[in-house]
mmCIF file of C-alpha atoms in Angstrom:
data_model
loop_
_atom_site.group_PDB
_atom_site.id
_atom_site.type_symbol
_atom_site.label_atom_id
_atom_site.label_comp_id
_atom_site.label_asym_id
_atom_site.label_seq_id
_atom_site.Cartn_x
_atom_site.Cartn_y
_atom_site.Cartn_z
ATOM 1 C CA MET A 21 -12.851 22.825 7.372
ATOM 2 C CA LYS A 22 -12.390 19.063 7.613
ATOM 3 C CA ILE A 23 -9.671 17.302 5.620
ATOM 4 C CA LEU A 24 -9.237 13.550 5.193
ATOM 5 C CA ILE A 25 -6.002 11.999 3.879
ATOM 6 C CA ARG A 26 -5.781 8.419 2.623
ATOM 7 C CA LEU A 27 -2.288 7.335 3.653
ATOM 8 C CA PRO A 28 -0.140 4.833 1.714
ATOM 9 C CA ASN A 29 -0.029 1.099 2.466
ATOM 10 C CA TRP A 30 3.631 0.582 3.388
ATOM 11 C CA LEU A 31 5.549 1.668 6.488
ATOM 12 C CA GLY A 32 8.228 3.668 4.648
ATOM 13 C CA ASP A 33 5.653 5.443 2.498
ATOM 14 C CA VAL A 34 3.533 6.316 5.545
ATOM 15 C CA VAL A 35 6.581 7.890 7.185
ATOM 16 C CA MET A 36 7.402 9.806 3.997
ATOM 17 C CA SER A 37 3.824 11.104 3.883
ATOM 18 C CA THR A 38 4.391 13.013 7.143
ATOM 19 C CA ALA A 39 5.894 15.860 5.103
ATOM 20 C CA PHE A 40 2.612 16.072 3.186
ATOM 21 C CA ILE A 41 0.604 16.163 6.419
ATOM 22 C CA GLY A 42 2.874 18.877 7.811
ATOM 23 C CA ALA A 43 2.382 20.949 4.650
ATOM 24 C CA VAL A 44 -1.404 20.496 4.854
ATOM 25 C CA LYS A 45 -1.327 21.801 8.439
ATOM 26 C CA GLN A 46 0.662 24.841 7.279
ATOM 27 C CA LEU A 47 -1.661 25.611 4.377
ATOM 28 C CA TYR A 48 -4.858 24.976 6.365
ATOM 29 C CA PRO A 49 -3.904 25.915 9.946
ATOM 30 C CA MET A 50 -7.513 26.010 11.221
ATOM 31 C CA ALA A 51 -8.599 22.761 9.564
ATOM 32 C CA GLN A 52 -9.241 19.434 11.241
ATOM 33 C CA VAL A 53 -6.908 16.902 9.611
ATOM 34 C CA ASP A 54 -7.765 13.190 9.798
ATOM 35 C CA VAL A 55 -6.249 10.145 8.099
ATOM 36 C CA ILE A 56 -7.241 6.703 6.822
ATOM 37 C CA ILE A 57 -4.601 4.011 7.351
ATOM 38 C CA LYS A 58 -4.290 0.240 7.443
ATOM 39 C CA LYS A 59 -4.832 -0.999 10.988
ATOM 40 C CA GLU A 60 -1.415 -2.626 11.316
ATOM 41 C CA LEU A 61 0.255 0.716 10.566
ATOM 42 C CA SER A 62 -2.039 2.881 12.705
ATOM 43 C CA PRO A 63 0.425 3.048 15.655
ATOM 44 C CA VAL A 64 2.731 5.087 13.387
ATOM 45 C CA ALA A 65 -0.076 7.552 12.682
ATOM 46 C CA SER A 66 -0.358 8.132 16.449
ATOM 47 C CA LEU A 67 3.164 9.606 16.307
ATOM 48 C CA ILE A 68 2.381 12.067 13.494
ATOM 49 C CA PRO A 69 1.959 15.619 14.817
ATOM 50 C CA GLY A 70 -1.258 17.517 14.156
ATOM 51 C CA LEU A 71 -3.787 14.740 13.493
ATOM 52 C CA THR A 72 -7.267 14.793 15.044
ATOM 53 C CA GLN A 73 -8.685 11.394 14.107
ATOM 54 C CA ILE A 74 -7.050 8.188 12.869
ATOM 55 C CA HIS A 75 -9.458 5.973 10.918
ATOM 56 C CA SER A 76 -7.977 2.478 10.637
ATOM 57 C CA PHE A 77 -9.286 -0.471 8.671
ATOM 58 C CA LEU A 78 -8.462 -4.140 8.126
ATOM 59 C CA LYS A 79 -8.117 -5.097 4.472
ATOM 60 C CA GLU A 80 -9.444 -8.543 5.328
ATOM 61 C CA GLU A 81 -12.644 -6.958 6.634
ATOM 62 C CA TYR A 82 -13.002 -4.412 3.833
ATOM 63 C CA ASN A 83 -11.605 -6.376 0.929
ATOM 64 C CA GLY A 84 -11.768 -5.344 -2.725
ATOM 65 C CA LEU A 85 -13.647 -2.438 -4.256
ATOM 66 C CA VAL A 86 -16.881 -3.311 -2.452
ATOM 67 C CA GLY A 87 -15.061 -3.320 0.878
ATOM 68 C CA ALA A 88 -13.341 -0.027 0.092
ATOM 69 C CA TYR A 89 -16.716 1.528 -0.742
ATOM 70 C CA ARG A 90 -18.285 0.201 2.468
ATOM 71 C CA TYR A 91 -15.479 1.637 4.568
ATOM 72 C CA GLY A 92 -15.572 5.032 2.861
ATOM 73 C CA LYS A 93 -19.360 5.144 3.255
ATOM 74 C CA SER A 94 -18.974 4.556 7.002
ATOM 75 C CA LEU A 95 -17.199 7.941 7.222
ATOM 76 C CA ARG A 96 -19.941 9.981 5.518
ATOM 77 C CA THR A 97 -21.247 11.315 8.826
ATOM 78 C CA GLU A 98 -17.916 13.141 9.271
ATOM 79 C CA LYS A 99 -18.878 15.433 6.351
ATOM 80 C CA TYR A 100 -15.371 15.976 4.953
ATOM 81 C CA ASP A 101 -14.718 18.986 2.743
ATOM 82 C CA LEU A 102 -11.511 17.732 1.153
ATOM 83 C CA PHE A 103 -10.081 14.245 0.526
ATOM 84 C CA PHE A 104 -6.442 13.728 -0.486
ATOM 85 C CA ASN A 105 -5.598 10.397 -2.097
ATOM 86 C CA LEU A 106 -1.889 9.541 -1.714
ATOM 87 C CA PRO A 107 -1.971 5.962 -3.080
ATOM 88 C CA ASP A 108 -2.900 5.786 -6.746
ATOM 89 C CA SER A 109 -4.984 2.613 -6.484
ATOM 90 C CA LEU A 110 -8.546 2.351 -7.692
ATOM 91 C CA SER A 111 -9.689 1.079 -4.287
ATOM 92 C CA SER A 112 -8.415 4.194 -2.490
ATOM 93 C CA ALA A 113 -10.201 6.416 -5.015
ATOM 94 C CA VAL A 114 -13.399 4.405 -4.473
ATOM 95 C CA MET A 115 -12.981 4.854 -0.727
ATOM 96 C CA GLY A 116 -12.667 8.602 -1.174
ATOM 97 C CA LYS A 117 -15.710 8.814 -3.431
ATOM 98 C CA ALA A 118 -17.771 6.860 -0.888
ATOM 99 C CA THR A 119 -17.000 9.399 1.867
ATOM 100 C CA ASN A 120 -18.932 12.041 -0.120
ATOM 101 C CA ALA A 121 -16.107 14.523 0.446
ATOM 102 C CA LYS A 122 -16.837 17.664 -1.564
ATOM 103 C CA GLN A 123 -13.407 17.712 -3.245
ATOM 104 C CA ARG A 124 -11.305 14.626 -3.910
ATOM 105 C CA VAL A 125 -7.732 15.196 -5.057
ATOM 106 C CA GLY A 126 -4.767 12.960 -5.812
ATOM 107 C CA PHE A 127 -2.984 10.536 -8.073
ATOM 108 C CA SER A 128 -5.015 7.915 -9.820
ATOM 109 C CA LYS A 129 -4.724 4.962 -12.135
ATOM 110 C CA GLU A 130 -6.861 1.927 -12.977
ATOM 111 C CA GLY A 131 -9.831 4.184 -13.755
ATOM 112 C CA GLY A 132 -9.838 5.986 -10.426
ATOM 113 C CA PHE A 133 -9.601 9.333 -12.210
ATOM 114 C CA LEU A 134 -13.357 9.106 -12.754
ATOM 115 C CA LEU A 135 -13.875 9.278 -8.986
ATOM 116 C CA LEU A 136 -11.690 12.303 -8.193
ATOM 117 C CA THR A 137 -12.620 15.937 -8.688
ATOM 118 C CA LYS A 138 -8.979 16.782 -9.498
ATOM 119 C CA VAL A 139 -6.454 14.296 -10.835
ATOM 120 C CA CYS A 140 -2.821 15.247 -10.288
ATOM 121 C CA LYS A 141 0.065 14.283 -12.522
ATOM 122 C CA ARG A 142 2.865 12.371 -10.812
ATOM 123 C CA PRO A 143 6.178 14.161 -11.450
ATOM 124 C CA LYS A 144 8.945 12.171 -13.115
ATOM 125 C CA ASN A 145 12.287 11.398 -11.443
ATOM 126 C CA ALA A 146 11.177 12.887 -8.117
ATOM 127 C CA HIS A 147 11.572 11.630 -4.593
ATOM 128 C CA ARG A 148 8.479 9.959 -3.139
ATOM 129 C CA VAL A 149 8.104 12.789 -0.603
ATOM 130 C CA ASP A 150 8.157 15.380 -3.384
ATOM 131 C CA GLU A 151 5.665 13.317 -5.373
ATOM 132 C CA TYR A 152 3.201 13.525 -2.501
ATOM 133 C CA LEU A 153 3.823 17.234 -2.001
ATOM 134 C CA SER A 154 3.227 17.864 -5.699
ATOM 135 C CA ILE A 155 -0.446 16.992 -5.081
ATOM 136 C CA LEU A 156 -0.739 20.018 -2.812
ATOM 137 C CA GLU A 157 1.206 22.206 -5.230
ATOM 138 C CA GLN A 158 -1.022 21.260 -8.163
ATOM 139 C CA PHE A 159 -4.215 21.677 -6.144
ATOM 140 C CA ASN A 160 -3.300 25.040 -4.622
ATOM 141 C CA GLU A 161 -1.191 26.255 -7.561
ATOM 142 C CA MET A 162 1.585 27.383 -5.234
ATOM 143 C CA PRO A 163 4.905 25.883 -4.050
ATOM 144 C CA VAL A 164 5.283 24.037 -0.762
ATOM 145 C CA THR A 165 8.118 25.068 1.534
ATOM 146 C CA GLY A 166 9.527 23.619 4.746
ATOM 147 C CA ARG A 167 9.622 20.013 3.559
ATOM 148 C CA LYS A 168 10.447 17.720 6.454
ATOM 149 C CA VAL A 169 9.659 14.108 7.334
ATOM 150 C CA MET A 170 9.019 13.906 11.078
ATOM 151 C CA LEU A 171 7.573 11.664 13.776
ATOM 152 C CA ASN A 172 7.357 12.374 17.506
ATOM 153 C CA PRO A 173 8.509 9.346 19.530
ATOM 154 C CA GLU A 174 6.787 8.584 22.831
ATOM 155 C CA THR A 175 10.156 8.409 24.609
ATOM 156 C CA ARG A 176 13.741 9.314 23.707
ATOM 157 C CA GLU A 177 16.051 7.729 26.253
ATOM 158 C CA PRO A 178 19.677 7.163 25.104
ATOM 159 C CA ASN A 179 20.531 3.459 24.905
ATOM 160 C CA LYS A 180 23.939 3.769 23.148
ATOM 161 C CA LEU A 181 23.032 0.968 20.734
ATOM 162 C CA VAL A 182 24.053 0.540 17.132
ATOM 163 C CA LEU A 183 20.905 -0.892 15.566
ATOM 164 C CA LEU A 184 21.121 -3.266 12.605
ATOM 165 C CA ASN A 185 18.309 -3.987 10.173
ATOM 166 C CA PHE A 186 19.118 -6.649 7.573
ATOM 167 C CA ASN A 187 15.472 -7.167 6.578
ATOM 168 C CA SER A 188 13.226 -5.788 3.876
ATOM 169 C CA GLU A 189 9.753 -6.549 2.541
ATOM 170 C CA ALA A 190 11.327 -7.122 -0.891
ATOM 171 C CA GLU A 191 13.703 -10.064 -1.218
ATOM 172 C CA SER A 192 15.916 -8.047 -3.574
ATOM 173 C CA ARG A 193 16.545 -5.455 -0.849
ATOM 174 C CA ARG A 194 17.209 -7.949 1.971
ATOM 175 C CA MET A 195 20.783 -8.584 3.105
ATOM 176 C CA PRO A 196 22.054 -11.917 1.697
ATOM 177 C CA LEU A 197 22.468 -14.448 4.508
ATOM 178 C CA ASP A 198 26.196 -15.090 4.145
ATOM 179 C CA LYS A 199 26.915 -11.384 3.714
ATOM 180 C CA GLY A 200 24.897 -10.610 6.841
ATOM 181 C CA ARG A 201 26.748 -13.184 8.931
ATOM 182 C CA ALA A 202 30.158 -11.954 7.808
ATOM 183 C CA LEU A 203 29.220 -8.295 8.249
ATOM 184 C CA LEU A 204 27.865 -8.849 11.750
ATOM 185 C CA ASN A 205 31.100 -10.542 12.841
ATOM 186 C CA LEU A 206 33.179 -7.816 11.213
ATOM 187 C CA LEU A 207 31.216 -5.103 13.008
ATOM 188 C CA THR A 208 31.448 -6.674 16.454
ATOM 189 C CA ASN A 209 35.168 -7.341 15.973
ATOM 190 C CA THR A 210 35.891 -3.809 14.740
ATOM 191 C CA PHE A 211 33.871 -1.848 17.294
ATOM 192 C CA ILE A 212 34.802 -3.701 20.475
ATOM 193 C CA ASP A 213 33.218 -1.226 22.905
ATOM 194 C CA VAL A 214 29.856 -1.045 21.124
ATOM 195 C CA LYS A 215 26.629 -2.911 21.780
ATOM 196 C CA PHE A 216 24.512 -3.910 18.806
ATOM 197 C CA GLY A 217 20.795 -4.493 18.460
ATOM 198 C CA LEU A 218 19.172 -6.530 15.696
ATOM 199 C CA ILE A 219 15.661 -5.395 14.787
ATOM 200 C CA GLY A 220 12.894 -6.979 12.747
ATOM 201 C CA ALA A 221 9.251 -7.984 12.641
ATOM 202 C CA PRO A 222 8.060 -11.384 13.928
ATOM 203 C CA LYS A 223 8.140 -12.760 10.368
ATOM 204 C CA ASP A 224 11.872 -11.940 10.215
ATOM 205 C CA ALA A 225 12.718 -14.077 13.259
ATOM 206 C CA ILE A 226 13.889 -17.171 11.370
ATOM 207 C CA PHE A 227 16.122 -15.129 9.067
ATOM 208 C CA LEU A 228 17.717 -13.309 12.019
ATOM 209 C CA GLU A 229 18.262 -16.586 13.869
ATOM 210 C CA GLN A 230 20.141 -17.818 10.797
ATOM 211 C CA ILE A 231 22.229 -14.615 10.791
ATOM 212 C CA LEU A 232 23.161 -15.283 14.422
ATOM 213 C CA VAL A 233 24.324 -18.874 13.829
ATOM 214 C CA ASN A 234 27.925 -19.072 15.064
ATOM 215 C CA ALA A 235 28.038 -15.293 15.550
ATOM 216 C CA ILE A 236 30.942 -14.134 17.664
ATOM 217 C CA ASN A 237 30.723 -11.586 20.498
ATOM 218 C CA GLN A 238 27.102 -12.520 21.182
ATOM 219 C CA ASP A 239 27.383 -10.959 24.625
ATOM 220 C CA ARG A 240 27.271 -7.569 22.836
ATOM 221 C CA ILE A 241 24.376 -8.441 20.545
ATOM 222 C CA GLU A 242 20.749 -8.039 21.567
ATOM 223 C CA ASN A 243 18.100 -9.545 19.303
ATOM 224 C CA TYR A 244 14.950 -7.378 19.354
ATOM 225 C CA THR A 245 13.330 -9.190 16.418
ATOM 226 C CA GLY A 246 9.633 -9.680 17.079
ATOM 227 C CA LYS A 247 9.936 -8.113 20.526
ATOM 228 C CA THR A 248 8.922 -4.560 19.651
ATOM 229 C CA THR A 249 5.779 -2.838 18.464
ATOM 230 C CA LEU A 250 6.022 0.000 15.958
ATOM 231 C CA VAL A 251 5.786 2.460 18.855
ATOM 232 C CA THR A 252 8.431 0.798 21.048
ATOM 233 C CA LEU A 253 10.680 0.329 18.002
ATOM 234 C CA THR A 254 10.420 4.063 17.387
ATOM 235 C CA SER A 255 11.486 4.778 20.971
ATOM 236 C CA LEU A 256 14.363 2.293 20.645
ATOM 237 C CA MET A 257 15.524 4.035 17.471
ATOM 238 C CA ALA A 258 15.181 7.497 18.985
ATOM 239 C CA GLY A 259 17.717 6.571 21.681
ATOM 240 C CA ALA A 260 20.181 4.747 19.420
ATOM 241 C CA LYS A 261 23.546 6.013 18.223
ATOM 242 C CA VAL A 262 22.937 4.998 14.606
ATOM 243 C CA LEU A 263 20.934 2.604 12.424
ATOM 244 C CA LEU A 264 22.680 0.534 9.756
ATOM 245 C CA THR A 265 19.922 -0.702 7.484
ATOM 246 C CA THR A 266 18.787 -2.017 4.155
ATOM 247 C CA ASP A 267 16.369 -0.054 1.972
ATOM 248 C CA SER A 268 13.270 -0.576 4.123
ATOM 249 C CA GLY A 269 10.597 0.970 6.320
ATOM 250 C CA PRO A 270 12.836 1.145 9.422
ATOM 251 C CA ALA A 271 15.298 3.318 7.457
ATOM 252 C CA HIS A 272 12.597 5.960 7.067
ATOM 253 C CA LEU A 273 11.380 5.492 10.626
ATOM 254 C CA ALA A 274 14.812 6.275 12.105
ATOM 255 C CA ASN A 275 15.414 9.132 9.675
ATOM 256 C CA SER A 276 12.132 10.782 10.712
ATOM 257 C CA LEU A 277 13.390 10.838 14.317
ATOM 258 C CA GLY A 278 16.736 12.466 13.539
ATOM 259 C CA THR A 279 18.640 9.254 14.319
ATOM 260 C CA PRO A 280 21.732 8.835 12.086
ATOM 261 C CA VAL A 281 21.068 6.338 9.290
ATOM 262 C CA ILE A 282 23.407 4.400 7.011
ATOM 263 C CA ALA A 283 21.200 3.041 4.223
ATOM 264 C CA LEU A 284 22.458 0.220 2.010
ATOM 265 C CA PHE A 285 20.964 0.278 -1.475
ATOM 266 C CA GLY A 286 20.889 -2.341 -4.201
ATOM 267 C CA ALA A 287 17.701 -2.986 -6.183
ATOM 268 C CA GLY A 288 15.931 0.136 -4.892
ATOM 269 C CA ASN A 289 16.319 3.606 -6.395
ATOM 270 C CA GLU A 290 17.725 5.908 -3.738
ATOM 271 C CA HIS A 291 16.721 8.981 -5.754
ATOM 272 C CA ASN A 292 13.077 7.988 -5.270
ATOM 273 C CA THR A 293 12.933 6.141 -1.937
ATOM 274 C CA ALA A 294 16.010 6.953 0.176
ATOM 275 C CA PRO A 295 15.326 8.480 3.611
ATOM 276 C CA TYR A 296 14.381 12.091 2.892
ATOM 277 C CA ASN A 297 16.057 14.169 5.602
ATOM 278 C CA LYS A 298 19.678 14.673 4.513
ATOM 279 C CA ALA A 299 21.114 15.438 7.970
ATOM 280 C CA ASN A 300 22.859 12.425 9.513
ATOM 281 C CA LEU A 301 22.230 10.283 6.441
ATOM 282 C CA THR A 302 24.702 8.181 4.450
ATOM 283 C CA VAL A 303 23.567 6.199 1.420
ATOM 284 C CA LEU A 304 25.873 3.433 0.167
ATOM 285 C CA ARG A 305 25.628 1.567 -3.121
ATOM 286 C CA ALA A 306 28.072 -0.876 -4.715
ATOM 287 C CA GLY A 307 27.340 0.387 -8.220
ATOM 288 C CA GLN A 308 29.219 -2.473 -9.904
ATOM 289 C CA LEU A 309 26.351 -3.990 -11.893
ATOM 290 C CA ASN A 310 24.710 -2.610 -15.034
ATOM 291 C CA CYS A 311 21.313 -3.683 -13.700
ATOM 292 C CA GLU A 312 21.477 -1.372 -10.652
ATOM 293 C CA PRO A 313 18.930 -0.229 -9.675
ATOM 294 C CA CYS A 314 16.420 -2.634 -11.183
ATOM 295 C CA VAL A 315 13.667 -1.733 -8.618
ATOM 296 C CA ARG A 316 12.399 -5.321 -8.840
ATOM 297 C CA ASN A 317 11.266 -7.160 -5.716
ATOM 298 C CA GLU A 318 13.144 -10.305 -6.776
ATOM 299 C CA CYS A 319 16.527 -10.676 -8.454
ATOM 300 C CA LYS A 320 15.807 -12.429 -11.752
ATOM 301 C CA LEU A 321 19.429 -12.397 -12.924
ATOM 302 C CA TYR A 322 21.459 -13.740 -9.999
ATOM 303 C CA GLY A 323 18.873 -15.368 -7.748
ATOM 304 C CA ILE A 324 20.202 -13.463 -4.745
ATOM 305 C CA PRO A 325 20.632 -9.668 -4.562
ATOM 306 C CA LYS A 326 24.170 -9.557 -5.961
ATOM 307 C CA CYS A 327 24.088 -5.756 -5.732
ATOM 308 C CA MET A 328 23.838 -6.079 -1.938
ATOM 309 C CA GLU A 329 26.471 -8.786 -1.776
ATOM 310 C CA LEU A 330 28.967 -6.532 -3.576
ATOM 311 C CA LEU A 331 28.685 -3.697 -1.053
ATOM 312 C CA ASP A 332 32.178 -2.886 0.187
ATOM 313 C CA ASP A 333 32.613 -3.786 3.870
ATOM 314 C CA GLN A 334 35.262 -1.138 4.442
ATOM 315 C CA ARG A 335 32.951 1.616 3.205
ATOM 316 C CA ILE A 336 30.360 0.432 5.721
ATOM 317 C CA ILE A 337 32.959 0.404 8.511
ATOM 318 C CA ASN A 338 34.174 3.870 7.566
ATOM 319 C CA ALA A 339 30.665 5.311 7.510
ATOM 320 C CA LEU A 340 29.822 3.792 10.886
ATOM 321 C CA SER A 341 33.101 5.047 12.367
ATOM 322 C CA LEU A 342 32.214 8.633 11.464
ATOM 323 C CA TYR A 343 28.924 8.497 13.345
ATOM 324 C CA LEU A 344 30.346 6.684 16.366
ATOM 325 C CA ASN A 345 33.263 9.105 16.640
ATOM 326 C CA HIS A 346 30.825 12.032 16.729
ATOM 327 C CA ALA A 347 28.315 10.360 19.057
#
């Protein structure tokens, strides 16, 4: 049997989909399991256990519905028996239809339900991981057990770093600049024997440079922004003491490795998108605004993410102290 899974389009969602892939491997132990993923995220797929083939594509090369159809058609020679559609976009359903897979199962909107052989209902008020797993449960009419988000890093060498991620794809989830500067100085002053590492993508470099303006204790701060690939970032996280992070892809990446994570939430809904594995996880929210969580990508009310700005520094210090004392 040959199974093809269309993975989501964002880093955090791809990581969360590893529980779905693990469940597929359990339910179909003799099957070949392959995935479709955006090219820029394909290095993460290389760290997912149990995959045979990773089909990656550039959206610029296969743009729109016509592009999605062309890409799916290019996989027809693989003769897939079963296609799972984790995104609910029309383009991903078109891609699945074009593969000629015998059965095509998943969520759908925008008319994509016409292209699937079984359309699954997205459960309400569920975590994203459980949403994905519900596709399997609805298709097989049986519960899924052993739910775990997991990646296998290439290396796991202890580096004794406390990693800091103040970035997020959504502006409403990004650490406000002044808050980030003050928090960084507070952390380096409080934990005097600790080395810190700032992480981020190349596009985050300017923001992190602004965070570091007039930062104290810079001899204990290493800026890794733009200097890591997804694979080397995973290895860096695997060896770290803890990651202090906004609601973002790196939060899920570290959590999938078993690295302790302190996740700071504001606009995002932690009940839907917090890191899934509960061991070594602390979720902090200010909870002082009626609009929390708004789940918007931009703060329409305050201009800056006030919900992040109101996070209590002492709660962050206390949470970090617990992990460092047990490290």
